[in-house]
Structures are given as C-alpha cells and as structure tokens.
Amino acid sequence: MENWTNRQRRRWLARAAGLGASWAVAPLASPVLAAPERIATPSQAMGPFYPLELPLDQDNDLTSVQGRNGRAVGEILDVVGQVLDEKGEPLRAVMLEIWQVNGYGRYHHPDDDQDKPLDPHFQGFGKTLTAEDGTYRFRTVKPITYPRRAPHIHFAISSRSFAKFYTQMYVAGAPENARDFLLSRLRPNAQETLIVALVQAPAGGDGLAARFDIVLGKTVLSRKP
C-alpha cells in the first residue's frame, strides 16, 4: 500500500491472515450482494490459468511480492467474506485460493501470450484459511476484462473433509457480464450470488472493498478429497 509503513503493513497482514486471527469481517460502506437466502454458490470452471508453478510468496496480499520494493499496478481491492454451509453455519480452517489477471489484464501463466506486460509486483495467486467464524480476507487489485471474459477473480475452496470446489467472483456493473459465456449460463438468482458490488473502502482504508460470501451446498461438502 502506497503510504503504509512496514509496521502498518505487518499489522494488516496479521489481522487479515485466516490462520486463527480474531478479526471479524467489517461492514462495508454500502450494501453488497451476498446471497442473503443462502443459495448455494454455483461452481465455475477452474479455467486454463491456474498457476503451473505456485509463487514462493503465497499469502493473502497479492499487491506486493516478498523481497521486491513496489506495489502492483491497479486499483487496490480488499475482498472479505465468510464461507458457510446452507444452514448458515460458518466453516473454519477452510483453504481459499485466488488467482486473476494483473492490472494490465494478463495472467502470470505461460499460456497467456497476450501482448501485455507482466507485473513483477503482482503476486498473481494468494491463499488463506478461514477463521473460527468462517471469515477470510484478500488484498488484491480490481480485476479487469481480458478477451472473451468479464472481470472476475477465480476462487478454489477446499479442506481435509471435502474436495476442491471452484467458483468465480464477478464485478457488479461490468458491461461484459451480460455476454460472459460462463456467467450467462447461470439462472439470474445464481448469477446474483457471484456478482459483487465494489465500494469505497471503509474509513481508514484505501481503494475499494467488496464482500463475497461463499455458501457450500451438501453435494460439495459430501465430496471426499
């Protein structure tokens, strides 16, 4: 973060990490779409750009890379939420992974051969564990469109008790949503569970914030790893 001291950054990471930290998901400045009726989050394709080789830096802050000075290109976005079952019970110690394009619209993946720059300060991939109350947090950059796709962030959710589940988070108001070939396959109520409003970060923060709650259905939770 541009104006942070190293101490402030360490404090944020300590609060944000899902490894037993006691922070709660803070309310955002305005309403977001968060599946209030606990509709099960629909699955989405993993896609072709899951990292072939995971970066050495794999924390929940994708906006910087350990050992390098500088911040990722793009508008900062804090994504927070809870992982729940259909009864609304929080799921603790669940692993979340995310990956997405950088601020130029390119994946850190050898098969993405677009004529767009790689960003040496963008981690490209991050992971964290949910806390006792099922909460999680990621710091990344606002996703942008790339050929044939609406802006989105890939999510993979897994634990020792169920197999990996894939879905994607989309940005409310993005004109590409209406023609995205994956999102448009879903019924409107299912689409709403994946489309999230981006709002200004709460007081004291910078950039944007979004809340993306993930509801895992019985079928997902019953699949063994």
Tab-separated table of C-alpha atoms in Angstrom:
chain	number	residue	atom	x	y	z
A	1	MET	CA	0.000	0.000	0.000
A	2	GLU	CA	1.487	3.239	-1.125
A	3	ASN	CA	1.530	5.193	2.129
A	4	TRP	CA	1.925	2.372	4.587
A	5	THR	CA	4.972	1.896	6.758
A	6	ASN	CA	6.327	-1.625	7.035
A	7	ARG	CA	4.926	-1.819	10.548
A	8	GLN	CA	1.431	-0.892	9.387
A	9	ARG	CA	1.626	-3.454	6.622
A	10	ARG	CA	2.639	-6.208	9.050
A	11	ARG	CA	-0.265	-5.294	11.324
A	12	TRP	CA	-2.712	-5.524	8.413
A	13	LEU	CA	-1.381	-8.922	7.371
A	14	ALA	CA	-1.583	-10.224	10.941
A	15	ARG	CA	-5.208	-9.145	11.195
A	16	ALA	CA	-6.116	-10.387	7.733
A	17	ALA	CA	-4.495	-13.819	7.775
A	18	GLY	CA	-7.014	-16.622	8.200
A	19	LEU	CA	-4.648	-18.607	10.452
A	20	GLY	CA	-6.564	-18.213	13.687
A	21	ALA	CA	-6.663	-14.412	13.671
A	22	SER	CA	-9.552	-12.945	15.653
A	23	TRP	CA	-10.650	-10.211	13.259
A	24	ALA	CA	-14.249	-10.059	12.057
A	25	VAL	CA	-15.416	-9.111	8.584
A	26	ALA	CA	-16.085	-5.399	8.863
A	27	PRO	CA	-19.327	-3.976	7.466
A	28	LEU	CA	-18.815	-2.180	4.183
A	29	ALA	CA	-19.790	1.361	3.418
A	30	SER	CA	-22.798	0.358	1.316
A	31	PRO	CA	-24.825	-2.805	0.602
A	32	VAL	CA	-23.317	-5.656	-1.376
A	33	LEU	CA	-24.812	-8.744	-2.979
A	34	ALA	CA	-24.138	-11.535	-0.507
A	35	ALA	CA	-26.783	-14.266	-1.060
A	36	PRO	CA	-28.983	-13.435	1.976
A	37	GLU	CA	-31.140	-16.551	1.458
A	38	ARG	CA	-28.033	-18.731	1.498
A	39	ILE	CA	-28.391	-20.000	-2.028
A	40	ALA	CA	-25.546	-22.410	-2.671
A	41	THR	CA	-22.742	-20.729	-4.578
A	42	PRO	CA	-22.616	-22.194	-8.098
A	43	SER	CA	-19.465	-23.846	-9.335
A	44	GLN	CA	-17.481	-22.332	-12.185
A	45	ALA	CA	-14.700	-23.737	-14.331
A	46	MET	CA	-11.189	-23.702	-12.916
A	47	GLY	CA	-10.072	-22.198	-16.209
A	48	PRO	CA	-6.778	-22.677	-18.047
A	49	PHE	CA	-4.660	-20.280	-15.979
A	50	TYR	CA	-4.347	-21.863	-12.544
A	51	PRO	CA	-0.614	-21.449	-11.844
A	52	LEU	CA	1.574	-24.244	-13.163
A	53	GLU	CA	4.137	-23.313	-10.526
A	54	LEU	CA	2.970	-21.606	-7.349
A	55	PRO	CA	4.870	-18.453	-6.370
A	56	LEU	CA	7.119	-18.545	-3.321
A	57	ASP	CA	5.052	-15.717	-1.844
A	58	GLN	CA	1.594	-17.228	-1.296
A	59	ASP	CA	-0.037	-15.064	1.378
A	60	ASN	CA	-3.342	-13.208	1.163
A	61	ASP	CA	-1.821	-9.910	-0.038
A	62	LEU	CA	-1.362	-10.107	-3.811
A	63	THR	CA	-0.367	-6.444	-4.190
A	64	SER	CA	3.283	-6.942	-3.291
A	65	VAL	CA	5.911	-9.633	-3.631
A	66	GLN	CA	8.236	-10.502	-0.790
A	67	GLY	CA	11.760	-9.236	-1.414
A	68	ARG	CA	10.726	-6.657	-4.008
A	69	ASN	CA	10.083	-2.973	-3.457
A	70	GLY	CA	6.976	-1.599	-5.125
A	71	ARG	CA	3.257	-2.172	-5.358
A	72	ALA	CA	1.173	-3.876	-8.013
A	73	VAL	CA	-0.314	-1.840	-10.841
A	74	GLY	CA	-4.073	-1.351	-10.485
A	75	GLU	CA	-6.696	-0.170	-8.044
A	76	ILE	CA	-6.398	-1.803	-4.624
A	77	LEU	CA	-9.305	-4.113	-3.733
A	78	ASP	CA	-9.959	-5.761	-0.364
A	79	VAL	CA	-12.201	-8.825	-0.726
A	80	VAL	CA	-13.735	-10.089	2.505
A	81	GLY	CA	-16.422	-12.621	3.261
A	82	GLN	CA	-17.486	-15.790	5.023
A	83	VAL	CA	-17.571	-19.415	3.981
A	84	LEU	CA	-20.811	-21.010	5.195
A	85	ASP	CA	-22.957	-24.071	4.706
A	86	GLU	CA	-26.576	-23.776	3.578
A	87	LYS	CA	-27.760	-23.586	7.200
A	88	GLY	CA	-25.602	-20.524	7.731
A	89	GLU	CA	-23.026	-22.319	9.875
A	90	PRO	CA	-19.513	-20.942	9.388
A	91	LEU	CA	-16.836	-23.289	8.074
A	92	ARG	CA	-13.488	-22.830	9.830
A	93	ALA	CA	-9.996	-23.794	8.636
A	94	VAL	CA	-11.150	-23.925	5.013
A	95	MET	CA	-8.451	-23.149	2.458
A	96	LEU	CA	-9.210	-20.431	-0.088
A	97	GLU	CA	-7.021	-19.804	-3.114
A	98	ILE	CA	-7.474	-16.972	-5.608
A	99	TRP	CA	-5.839	-16.077	-8.916
A	100	GLN	CA	-6.592	-13.433	-11.549
A	101	VAL	CA	-5.178	-11.142	-14.222
A	102	ASN	CA	-2.834	-8.353	-13.236
A	103	GLY	CA	-3.592	-4.642	-13.629
A	104	TYR	CA	-2.764	-4.847	-17.351
A	105	GLY	CA	-5.154	-7.742	-17.980
A	106	ARG	CA	-2.672	-10.621	-18.191
A	107	TYR	CA	-2.252	-13.795	-16.148
A	108	HIS	CA	1.108	-14.858	-14.760
A	109	HIS	CA	0.895	-18.032	-16.800
A	110	PRO	CA	2.947	-19.217	-19.798
A	111	ASP	CA	-0.183	-19.965	-21.833
A	112	ASP	CA	-1.351	-16.354	-21.618
A	113	ASP	CA	0.581	-14.979	-24.580
A	114	GLN	CA	-1.167	-11.624	-24.858
A	115	ASP	CA	0.971	-8.649	-25.812
A	116	LYS	CA	0.505	-7.107	-22.375
A	117	PRO	CA	3.100	-6.587	-19.638
A	118	LEU	CA	3.717	-8.847	-16.699
A	119	ASP	CA	3.762	-7.050	-13.365
A	120	PRO	CA	6.745	-8.041	-11.205
A	121	HIS	CA	4.995	-6.599	-8.138
A	122	PHE	CA	1.772	-8.571	-8.536
A	123	GLN	CA	1.700	-11.940	-6.822
A	124	GLY	CA	-0.965	-13.326	-9.170
A	125	PHE	CA	-2.020	-16.023	-6.693
A	126	GLY	CA	-2.836	-16.000	-2.983
A	127	LYS	CA	-4.230	-18.260	-0.298
A	128	THR	CA	-5.552	-18.104	3.249
A	129	LEU	CA	-7.517	-20.137	5.790
A	130	THR	CA	-10.890	-19.141	7.167
A	131	ALA	CA	-11.014	-18.096	10.819
A	132	GLU	CA	-13.229	-19.614	13.526
A	133	ASP	CA	-16.232	-17.650	12.270
A	134	GLY	CA	-15.629	-18.636	8.637
A	135	THR	CA	-14.255	-15.235	7.667
A	136	TYR	CA	-11.473	-14.551	5.203
A	137	ARG	CA	-9.770	-11.568	3.593
A	138	PHE	CA	-7.675	-10.958	0.494
A	139	ARG	CA	-5.948	-7.816	-0.726
A	140	THR	CA	-5.569	-7.703	-4.489
A	141	VAL	CA	-6.239	-5.337	-7.407
A	142	LYS	CA	-9.535	-4.689	-9.129
A	143	PRO	CA	-9.929	-7.326	-11.864
A	144	ILE	CA	-10.258	-6.064	-15.412
A	145	THR	CA	-11.524	-7.694	-18.567
A	146	TYR	CA	-9.488	-9.738	-20.980
A	147	PRO	CA	-10.542	-11.345	-24.302
A	148	ARG	CA	-13.987	-13.005	-24.117
A	149	ARG	CA	-14.307	-12.680	-20.338
A	150	ALA	CA	-15.895	-10.286	-17.880
A	151	PRO	CA	-13.713	-9.072	-14.996
A	152	HIS	CA	-13.510	-11.853	-12.420
A	153	ILE	CA	-11.440	-13.479	-9.689
A	154	HIS	CA	-11.026	-17.262	-9.546
A	155	PHE	CA	-11.630	-18.983	-6.211
A	156	ALA	CA	-10.768	-22.525	-5.130
A	157	ILE	CA	-12.137	-23.739	-1.779
A	158	SER	CA	-11.048	-26.956	-0.090
A	159	SER	CA	-10.410	-28.660	3.239
A	160	ARG	CA	-9.418	-32.017	4.663
A	161	SER	CA	-13.079	-33.059	4.688
A	162	PHE	CA	-14.231	-32.158	1.157
A	163	ALA	CA	-12.798	-31.960	-2.341
A	164	LYS	CA	-11.751	-28.735	-4.011
A	165	PHE	CA	-14.594	-26.534	-5.244
A	166	TYR	CA	-14.125	-23.845	-7.895
A	167	THR	CA	-16.091	-20.668	-8.466
A	168	GLN	CA	-15.580	-17.094	-9.687
A	169	MET	CA	-16.419	-13.645	-8.367
A	170	TYR	CA	-17.672	-11.038	-10.853
A	171	VAL	CA	-17.926	-7.246	-10.630
A	172	ALA	CA	-21.341	-5.577	-10.449
A	173	GLY	CA	-21.961	-3.124	-13.275
A	174	ALA	CA	-19.333	-4.533	-15.631
A	175	PRO	CA	-20.855	-4.387	-19.137
A	176	GLU	CA	-19.098	-7.624	-20.072
A	177	ASN	CA	-21.197	-9.590	-17.551
A	178	ALA	CA	-24.133	-9.836	-19.964
A	179	ARG	CA	-22.065	-11.622	-22.601
A	180	ASP	CA	-19.671	-13.652	-20.465
A	181	PHE	CA	-20.056	-17.240	-21.665
A	182	LEU	CA	-19.721	-18.769	-18.184
A	183	LEU	CA	-21.792	-16.306	-16.185
A	184	SER	CA	-24.603	-16.204	-18.761
A	185	ARG	CA	-25.172	-19.967	-18.422
A	186	LEU	CA	-26.492	-19.489	-14.896
A	187	ARG	CA	-30.005	-18.576	-13.866
A	188	PRO	CA	-30.420	-14.972	-12.677
A	189	ASN	CA	-30.634	-15.859	-8.968
A	190	ALA	CA	-27.468	-17.933	-9.249
A	191	GLN	CA	-25.710	-15.129	-11.125
A	192	GLU	CA	-26.517	-12.735	-8.291
A	193	THR	CA	-24.570	-14.858	-5.817
A	194	LEU	CA	-21.407	-14.349	-7.890
A	195	ILE	CA	-21.786	-10.668	-8.801
A	196	VAL	CA	-20.388	-8.362	-6.144
A	197	ALA	CA	-20.548	-4.593	-5.752
A	198	LEU	CA	-17.258	-2.767	-5.332
A	199	VAL	CA	-17.490	0.149	-2.901
A	200	GLN	CA	-15.084	2.639	-1.434
A	201	ALA	CA	-13.079	1.105	1.391
A	202	PRO	CA	-14.297	1.970	4.915
A	203	ALA	CA	-12.762	4.922	6.727
A	204	GLY	CA	-9.069	4.441	7.278
A	205	GLY	CA	-8.670	2.220	4.218
A	206	ASP	CA	-7.806	2.967	0.642
A	207	GLY	CA	-9.028	1.752	-2.705
A	208	LEU	CA	-12.103	-0.458	-2.979
A	209	ALA	CA	-13.781	-3.127	-0.873
A	210	ALA	CA	-16.114	-6.000	-1.687
A	211	ARG	CA	-17.887	-8.710	0.275
A	212	PHE	CA	-18.141	-12.152	-1.308
A	213	ASP	CA	-19.800	-14.804	0.858
A	214	ILE	CA	-19.421	-18.390	-0.323
A	215	VAL	CA	-22.139	-20.915	0.532
A	216	LEU	CA	-21.198	-24.558	0.091
A	217	GLY	CA	-24.060	-26.963	-0.534
A	218	LYS	CA	-24.472	-30.513	0.744
A	219	THR	CA	-23.246	-32.009	-2.521
A	220	VAL	CA	-19.976	-30.091	-2.325
A	221	LEU	CA	-19.423	-30.850	1.361
A	222	SER	CA	-20.029	-34.566	0.813
A	223	ARG	CA	-17.337	-34.952	-1.859
A	224	LYS	CA	-14.285	-36.527	-0.298
A	225	PRO	CA	-10.813	-35.212	-1.163
